Amino acid sequence: MADHQADATVYHWWVSDGEHASIKVIQQYIEARGMHWQDRAIAGSGTARFGDVLKAAVEAGEPPMASQVIGYDIHYWASRGELVNLDDIAREQEWDEVVPYGIQTLSKYEGHWYAAPINTHSTNWLWLNGDLFRRLGGVAPDTWEDLLSMLEEARKLDIVPLAIGHEAWEHTLLFEAVAAGAGGAEFYRRAFLELDPTALDENLLLAIFQRMSQLREYLDEDFSRITWNQATRLILSGEALLQVQGSWVDGEFSYYGYIPGQDYACFRFPDTQGMFLFNSDQYMLFEQGPGDEEARREFVSTLMDVDLQRDVNVSSGAAPARVDVPGDAFNPCGRQAISDMRSTNMRRTLMGSIAMGNANPPEVKNAIYQVVSDHLYGRIDDEEAVHRLREALMNHSAGR
Ligand code: GAL
């Protein structure tokens, strides 16, 4: 325990109801170690706006002690030489042994640990309203065709079949599930993680955008006005059948006291059952931020503590970032997430989410956002989307 009231200043973007409950769990653990918690919440799940605020603080010479960060944004900050190297504590706590390999490639930069992962969210999920699911037969949609016929039946009930919010990262999250389902794990890895131009088969890309066009027919006309968690509330209220979103949706359901298997159901997106498209929330510490070495060690080791990773993720809906956290305290969706995380880690099908910046660098992610969102809003047709996506991915692979 730190024997002084060190200030732990923390930036994060956990602002929805469920997220707010989860950040409180972290706060309690940090305070129990004798540190003084001071946080700043800045909405911005797609990370662009959040990143701007953080950059401004760093440039003004006032970085926080620690900040939430995801995916390749870690490499951006590490490459600027502004982050605290966490190798010592990683060695002591054996992070190499317990953190899934796919996550380590993001936490580490040039072989050194610069971020501490607190969870393993995954994006390829369907979240369904329990009553509506039962009214529609109560059978999990296993394949793409099953999903389409379920959406069609939902439309007949005069509800929104598929709820989604307005931001490009949400559209890309839907896209990545469709792409992984249509193309399979090897395609997903080669096309989006390795940026291998030979993986970009035009017919397959066309089929993916055609599927996205099919889904567009089932969206709420008002989707351009709502956020992801407002879409979740449409599921809760029974105004919509389902949502394709990350496991943070489970954190919202839990916060409101809803019970999986009864009030709602969670299933892997059809044809992606053996895959885990991950988004790991991590914390990086700034060299120029407040806090001495002891406070930093205390802060980071607390984040990697097995008990904290259990409690924060029972609340957040994610699997922990450690493979050794017992699953008993989790609800059935959380237990499935943990077992999927462990098994896909062994098979190399635990792959970064494009939407959440865990698959490729920010400039590639942003180019994909543009194409996918323009297409979902109907501003460009399927062929144009294929053309623009190939261009975006090929330009970036050429620049590597
Ligand atoms: C992500 C974050 C998740 C979840 C989501 C929705 O960027 O990593 O933990 O909070 O945004 O806000």
Coordinates of C-alpha atoms and ligand atoms in Angstrom, one line a residue:
M1 CA 0.0 0.0 0.0
A2 CA 1.3 3.5 -0.9
D3 CA 1.9 5.3 2.3
H4 CA 1.2 8.7 0.8
Q5 CA -1.9 10.2 -0.8
A6 CA -0.6 10.1 -4.4
D7 CA -2.8 11.6 -7.0
A8 CA -4.0 9.1 -9.6
T9 CA -5.2 11.4 -12.3
V10 CA -7.0 9.3 -14.9
Y11 CA -8.6 10.0 -18.3
H12 CA -11.1 7.6 -19.8
W13 CA -14.2 7.5 -22.0
W14 CA -16.5 5.3 -19.9
V15 CA -19.6 7.5 -19.7
S16 CA -22.6 5.3 -20.3
D17 CA -24.5 4.0 -17.3
G18 CA -22.8 0.6 -17.3
E19 CA -19.4 2.1 -18.1
H20 CA -19.8 4.5 -15.2
A21 CA -20.5 1.6 -12.8
S22 CA -17.3 -0.1 -14.1
I23 CA -15.0 2.9 -13.7
K24 CA -16.3 3.1 -10.1
V25 CA -15.0 -0.4 -9.5
I26 CA -11.5 0.6 -10.6
Q27 CA -11.7 3.7 -8.5
Q28 CA -12.5 1.6 -5.4
Y29 CA -9.6 -0.6 -5.9
I30 CA -7.2 2.3 -6.5
E31 CA -8.5 4.1 -3.4
A32 CA -8.2 1.0 -1.3
R33 CA -4.4 1.1 -2.1
G34 CA -4.2 4.5 -0.5
M35 CA -4.3 6.6 -3.7
H36 CA -6.3 9.7 -4.4
W37 CA -8.5 9.1 -7.5
Q38 CA -9.2 12.0 -9.8
D39 CA -10.8 11.2 -13.1
R40 CA -11.8 13.0 -16.2
A41 CA -14.5 11.3 -18.4
I42 CA -14.6 12.4 -22.1
A43 CA -17.1 10.7 -24.3
G44 CA -15.5 9.2 -27.4
S45 CA -15.6 5.4 -27.9
G46 CA -14.3 5.8 -31.5
T47 CA -11.3 7.5 -29.9
A48 CA -10.8 10.4 -32.2
R49 CA -12.4 13.1 -30.0
F50 CA -11.0 11.6 -26.9
G51 CA -7.5 11.5 -28.5
D52 CA -7.8 15.2 -29.3
V53 CA -8.5 16.2 -25.7
L54 CA -5.7 14.0 -24.5
K55 CA -3.2 15.4 -27.0
A56 CA -4.2 18.9 -26.0
A57 CA -3.5 18.1 -22.3
V58 CA -0.1 16.5 -23.2
E59 CA 0.9 19.4 -25.4
A60 CA -0.1 21.9 -22.6
G61 CA 2.3 20.0 -20.4
E62 CA -0.5 18.6 -18.2
P63 CA -0.8 14.9 -19.0
P64 CA -2.7 12.7 -16.6
M65 CA -0.9 10.0 -14.7
A66 CA -2.8 7.4 -16.8
S67 CA -5.2 7.2 -19.7
Q68 CA -7.5 4.6 -21.1
V69 CA -6.3 3.6 -24.6
I70 CA -7.1 1.0 -27.2
G71 CA -5.4 -0.8 -30.0
Y72 CA -2.9 0.9 -32.3
D73 CA -3.3 4.2 -30.4
I74 CA -0.9 2.7 -27.9
H75 CA 1.8 2.5 -30.6
Y76 CA 1.2 6.1 -31.6
W77 CA 1.8 7.3 -28.0
A78 CA 4.7 4.9 -27.5
S79 CA 6.4 6.0 -30.7
R80 CA 6.4 9.6 -29.4
G81 CA 8.4 8.5 -26.5
E82 CA 6.0 9.8 -23.9
L83 CA 5.0 6.6 -22.1
V84 CA 6.3 4.9 -19.0
N85 CA 8.0 1.6 -19.8
L86 CA 6.2 -1.2 -17.9
D87 CA 8.7 -4.0 -18.5
D88 CA 9.7 -4.5 -14.8
I89 CA 6.3 -4.8 -13.4
A90 CA 5.2 -7.0 -16.4
R91 CA 8.1 -9.4 -15.6
E92 CA 7.3 -9.5 -12.0
Q93 CA 3.6 -10.2 -12.6
E94 CA 4.3 -12.5 -15.6
W95 CA 2.1 -10.7 -18.1
D96 CA 3.7 -12.5 -20.9
E97 CA 2.3 -15.7 -19.6
V98 CA -1.3 -14.6 -18.8
V99 CA -2.3 -12.0 -21.5
P100 CA -3.5 -13.4 -24.8
Y101 CA -0.9 -13.0 -27.5
G102 CA -3.1 -10.8 -29.8
I103 CA -3.4 -8.3 -27.0
Q104 CA 0.3 -8.3 -26.3
T105 CA 1.1 -7.2 -29.8
L106 CA -0.8 -4.0 -29.0
S107 CA 0.3 -3.5 -25.4
K108 CA 3.9 -3.8 -26.5
Y109 CA 5.9 -1.5 -28.8
E110 CA 9.2 -2.5 -30.2
G111 CA 9.2 -5.4 -27.7
H112 CA 8.5 -3.4 -24.6
W113 CA 5.3 -3.2 -22.5
Y114 CA 3.7 0.3 -22.6
A115 CA 0.1 -0.5 -21.6
A116 CA -1.7 -2.6 -19.1
P117 CA -4.8 -4.4 -20.5
I118 CA -7.7 -4.6 -18.1
N119 CA -10.2 -6.5 -20.3
T120 CA -10.9 -8.4 -23.5
H121 CA -14.2 -7.2 -25.0
S122 CA -15.4 -8.8 -28.2
T123 CA -17.5 -7.3 -30.9
N124 CA -19.0 -10.2 -32.8
W125 CA -22.1 -10.6 -30.7
L126 CA -25.9 -10.4 -31.2
W127 CA -27.9 -9.0 -28.2
L128 CA -31.6 -9.8 -28.4
N129 CA -34.6 -8.8 -26.4
G130 CA -35.7 -11.9 -24.5
D131 CA -39.5 -11.7 -25.0
L132 CA -39.2 -10.9 -28.7
F133 CA -36.7 -13.7 -29.2
R134 CA -39.1 -16.2 -27.6
R135 CA -42.0 -14.8 -29.7
L136 CA -39.9 -15.5 -32.8
G137 CA -39.4 -19.1 -31.9
G138 CA -36.5 -18.9 -29.4
V139 CA -33.9 -20.5 -31.7
A140 CA -30.5 -18.9 -31.9
P141 CA -29.7 -17.8 -35.5
D142 CA -26.8 -20.0 -36.4
T143 CA -26.2 -18.9 -40.0
W144 CA -26.6 -15.8 -42.1
E145 CA -29.8 -17.1 -43.6
D146 CA -31.2 -17.8 -40.1
L147 CA -30.4 -14.2 -39.1
L148 CA -32.1 -12.7 -42.2
S149 CA -35.2 -14.7 -41.7
M150 CA -35.4 -13.7 -38.0
L151 CA -35.0 -10.0 -39.0
E152 CA -37.7 -10.4 -41.6
E153 CA -40.1 -12.0 -39.0
A154 CA -39.3 -9.1 -36.6
R155 CA -40.3 -6.6 -39.3
K156 CA -43.7 -8.2 -39.4
L157 CA -44.1 -7.5 -35.7
D158 CA -43.7 -3.8 -36.4
I159 CA -40.6 -3.3 -34.4
V160 CA -37.2 -2.3 -35.4
P161 CA -35.4 -5.5 -36.4
L162 CA -31.8 -4.2 -36.0
A163 CA -30.9 -1.2 -33.8
I164 CA -27.7 0.7 -34.4
G165 CA -26.3 4.2 -33.6
H166 CA -25.0 6.9 -35.8
E167 CA -21.2 6.8 -35.5
A168 CA -18.9 5.3 -38.1
W169 CA -17.2 3.0 -35.5
E170 CA -20.6 1.4 -34.9
H171 CA -21.2 0.8 -38.6
T172 CA -17.7 -0.7 -38.9
L173 CA -18.4 -3.0 -35.9
L174 CA -21.4 -4.4 -37.8
F175 CA -19.2 -4.6 -41.0
E176 CA -16.5 -6.6 -39.3
A177 CA -18.9 -9.2 -38.0
V178 CA -20.4 -9.5 -41.5
A179 CA -17.0 -9.7 -43.1
A180 CA -15.7 -12.3 -40.7
G181 CA -18.8 -14.4 -41.1
A182 CA -18.8 -14.2 -44.9
G183 CA -15.0 -14.6 -45.4
G184 CA -13.9 -16.7 -42.4
A185 CA -11.0 -16.2 -40.0
E186 CA -8.2 -16.6 -42.5
F187 CA -9.6 -13.9 -44.8
Y188 CA -10.2 -11.6 -41.9
R189 CA -6.7 -11.9 -40.6
R190 CA -5.0 -11.6 -44.0
A191 CA -7.2 -8.7 -45.3
F192 CA -7.5 -6.6 -42.2
L193 CA -4.7 -7.5 -39.8
E194 CA -1.9 -8.3 -42.2
L195 CA -3.2 -5.9 -44.9
D196 CA -2.3 -8.5 -47.5
P197 CA -3.5 -7.2 -50.9
T198 CA -3.8 -10.7 -52.3
A199 CA -6.6 -11.4 -49.8
L200 CA -8.8 -8.7 -51.2
D201 CA -10.9 -10.9 -53.5
E202 CA -13.4 -8.6 -55.3
N203 CA -16.3 -11.1 -55.4
L204 CA -16.0 -11.7 -51.7
L205 CA -15.8 -8.0 -50.9
L206 CA -18.9 -7.5 -53.1
A207 CA -20.8 -10.2 -51.2
I208 CA -19.9 -8.6 -47.9
F209 CA -21.2 -5.2 -49.0
Q210 CA -24.3 -6.8 -50.5
R211 CA -24.9 -8.3 -47.0
M212 CA -24.5 -4.9 -45.5
S213 CA -27.1 -3.6 -48.0
Q214 CA -29.5 -6.4 -46.9
L215 CA -29.1 -5.4 -43.3
R216 CA -29.6 -1.7 -44.1
E217 CA -33.2 -2.6 -44.9
Y218 CA -33.8 -3.6 -41.3
L219 CA -32.4 -0.5 -39.6
D220 CA -34.5 2.1 -37.8
E221 CA -35.1 5.1 -40.0
D222 CA -33.8 7.3 -37.2
F223 CA -30.5 5.5 -36.6
S224 CA -28.6 8.6 -37.7
R225 CA -29.7 10.3 -34.5
I226 CA -28.9 7.8 -31.7
T227 CA -25.9 6.5 -29.8
W228 CA -24.9 2.9 -29.2
N229 CA -26.3 2.9 -25.7
Q230 CA -29.6 4.5 -26.8
A231 CA -29.8 1.6 -29.3
T232 CA -29.3 -0.8 -26.4
R233 CA -32.2 0.8 -24.6
L234 CA -34.4 0.1 -27.6
I235 CA -33.6 -3.6 -27.1
L236 CA -34.4 -3.4 -23.4
S237 CA -37.7 -1.7 -24.0
G238 CA -38.7 -4.2 -26.8
E239 CA -38.8 -1.5 -29.4
A240 CA -36.1 -3.3 -31.3
L241 CA -35.2 -7.0 -31.6
L242 CA -31.5 -7.0 -31.6
Q243 CA -28.2 -5.1 -31.7
V244 CA -24.8 -6.1 -33.0
Q245 CA -22.4 -4.6 -30.6
G246 CA -19.5 -5.2 -28.3
S247 CA -19.8 -6.9 -24.9
W248 CA -20.1 -3.5 -23.2
V249 CA -23.8 -3.9 -24.0
D250 CA -23.8 -6.7 -21.4
G251 CA -22.5 -4.1 -18.9
E252 CA -25.5 -1.9 -19.7
F253 CA -27.9 -4.8 -19.2
S254 CA -26.3 -5.8 -15.9
Y255 CA -26.5 -2.2 -14.7
Y256 CA -30.2 -2.1 -15.3
G257 CA -30.6 -5.4 -13.5
Y258 CA -31.6 -7.5 -16.6
I259 CA -30.9 -11.2 -16.6
P260 CA -29.4 -13.1 -19.5
G261 CA -31.4 -16.1 -20.7
Q262 CA -34.6 -14.3 -19.5
D263 CA -34.7 -10.6 -20.3
Y264 CA -32.1 -10.8 -23.1
A265 CA -30.1 -13.3 -25.0
C266 CA -26.5 -13.2 -26.3
F267 CA -25.2 -15.2 -29.2
R268 CA -22.2 -15.0 -31.4
F269 CA -22.8 -13.3 -34.8
P270 CA -23.7 -16.1 -37.2
D271 CA -20.8 -17.9 -38.9
T272 CA -18.3 -16.2 -36.5
Q273 CA -18.8 -18.7 -33.7
G274 CA -15.1 -19.8 -33.6
M275 CA -13.8 -16.2 -33.7
F276 CA -13.3 -13.5 -31.1
L277 CA -12.9 -10.0 -32.5
F278 CA -11.4 -8.4 -29.6
N279 CA -11.2 -4.9 -28.2
S280 CA -9.0 -4.6 -25.1
D281 CA -9.2 -1.6 -22.9
Q282 CA -5.7 -0.7 -21.7
Y283 CA -4.1 1.9 -19.5
M284 CA -0.9 3.8 -20.5
L285 CA 1.1 6.0 -18.1
F286 CA 2.8 9.3 -19.1
E287 CA 6.4 9.9 -18.2
Q288 CA 5.6 13.6 -17.6
G289 CA 2.4 12.8 -15.6
P290 CA 2.0 13.2 -11.9
G291 CA 3.0 10.4 -9.5
D292 CA 6.3 8.9 -8.5
E293 CA 7.6 5.5 -9.3
E294 CA 6.0 3.8 -6.4
A295 CA 2.6 5.3 -7.1
R296 CA 2.8 4.2 -10.7
R297 CA 3.7 0.6 -9.8
E298 CA 0.9 0.5 -7.3
F299 CA -1.6 1.8 -9.9
V300 CA -0.5 -0.6 -12.7
S301 CA -0.2 -3.7 -10.5
T302 CA -3.7 -3.0 -9.1
L303 CA -5.1 -2.9 -12.7
M304 CA -3.6 -6.3 -13.4
D305 CA -4.8 -7.8 -10.1
V306 CA -6.9 -10.9 -10.6
D307 CA -9.7 -9.7 -8.3
L308 CA -9.9 -6.3 -9.9
Q309 CA -10.1 -7.9 -13.4
R310 CA -12.9 -10.2 -12.1
D311 CA -14.9 -7.4 -10.5
V312 CA -14.5 -4.8 -13.2
N313 CA -15.5 -7.2 -15.9
V314 CA -18.4 -8.7 -14.2
S315 CA -19.6 -5.1 -14.4
S316 CA -18.3 -4.2 -17.9
G317 CA -19.5 -7.4 -19.7
A318 CA -16.0 -8.2 -21.0
A319 CA -13.8 -11.2 -20.4
P320 CA -10.7 -10.3 -18.3
A321 CA -7.4 -9.5 -20.0
R322 CA -5.9 -12.4 -18.1
V323 CA -6.6 -16.0 -19.1
D324 CA -6.4 -17.1 -15.4
V325 CA -9.3 -15.3 -13.9
P326 CA -12.0 -17.8 -12.7
G327 CA -15.3 -17.5 -14.5
D328 CA -17.7 -18.4 -11.6
A329 CA -18.7 -14.9 -10.7
F330 CA -19.7 -14.0 -14.3
N331 CA -23.1 -14.3 -15.9
P332 CA -23.6 -16.9 -18.7
C333 CA -22.7 -14.3 -21.5
G334 CA -19.5 -13.4 -19.5
R335 CA -18.7 -17.1 -19.0
Q336 CA -19.0 -17.8 -22.7
A337 CA -16.8 -14.8 -23.4
I338 CA -14.1 -16.1 -21.1
S339 CA -14.2 -19.6 -22.6
D340 CA -14.3 -18.2 -26.2
M341 CA -11.3 -15.9 -25.3
R342 CA -9.3 -18.8 -24.0
S343 CA -10.0 -21.2 -26.9
T344 CA -9.6 -18.7 -29.7
N345 CA -6.3 -17.5 -28.2
M346 CA -5.0 -21.0 -28.7
R347 CA -6.2 -21.2 -32.3
R348 CA -5.1 -17.7 -33.3
T349 CA -8.7 -16.7 -34.1
L350 CA -8.7 -14.1 -31.3
M351 CA -8.2 -11.2 -33.8
G352 CA -8.3 -7.4 -33.3
S353 CA -11.5 -5.5 -34.0
I354 CA -11.3 -3.1 -37.0
A355 CA -13.9 -0.8 -35.5
M356 CA -12.1 -0.4 -32.2
G357 CA -8.6 0.2 -33.8
N358 CA -7.2 -3.2 -32.6
A359 CA -6.7 -4.5 -36.2
N360 CA -4.8 -1.9 -38.0
P361 CA -3.3 1.6 -37.5
P362 CA -5.5 4.7 -37.2
E363 CA -5.1 5.9 -40.8
V364 CA -6.3 2.6 -42.1
K365 CA -9.1 2.4 -39.5
N366 CA -10.3 5.9 -40.5
A367 CA -10.3 5.1 -44.2
I368 CA -12.4 2.0 -43.5
Y369 CA -14.8 4.0 -41.3
Q370 CA -15.4 6.4 -44.2
V371 CA -16.2 3.7 -46.8
V372 CA -18.4 1.6 -44.5
S373 CA -20.3 4.5 -43.1
D374 CA -20.9 6.1 -46.5
H375 CA -22.2 2.8 -47.7
L376 CA -24.5 2.1 -44.7
Y377 CA -26.0 5.6 -45.1
G378 CA -26.6 4.7 -48.8
R379 CA -24.4 7.4 -50.1
I380 CA -22.4 4.9 -52.3
D381 CA -23.5 1.6 -53.8
D382 CA -22.0 -1.8 -53.3
E383 CA -19.5 -1.7 -56.2
E384 CA -18.3 1.8 -55.2
A385 CA -17.8 0.6 -51.7
V386 CA -15.7 -2.4 -52.9
H387 CA -13.6 -0.1 -55.0
R388 CA -13.0 2.4 -52.2
L389 CA -12.3 -0.3 -49.6
R390 CA -9.7 -2.0 -51.8
E391 CA -8.1 1.3 -52.5
A392 CA -7.9 2.2 -48.8
L393 CA -6.4 -1.1 -47.8
M394 CA -4.0 -1.4 -50.8
N395 CA -2.7 2.2 -50.3
H396 CA -1.9 1.4 -46.8
S397 CA -0.3 -1.9 -47.5
A398 CA 1.9 -0.3 -50.1
G399 CA 2.9 2.3 -47.6
R400 CA 4.1 -0.2 -45.0
Ligands
GAL1 C1 -14.8 1.2 -26.5 C2 -14.3 0.7 -25.2 C3 -15.3 -0.2 -24.6 C4 -16.7 0.4 -24.5 C5 -17.1 1.0 -25.9 C6 -18.4 1.7 -25.9 O1 -14.0 2.1 -27.1 O2 -13.1 0.1 -25.4 O3 -14.9 -0.5 -23.3 O4 -16.8 1.2 -23.5 O5 -16.1 1.8 -26.4 O6 -18.3 3.0 -25.3

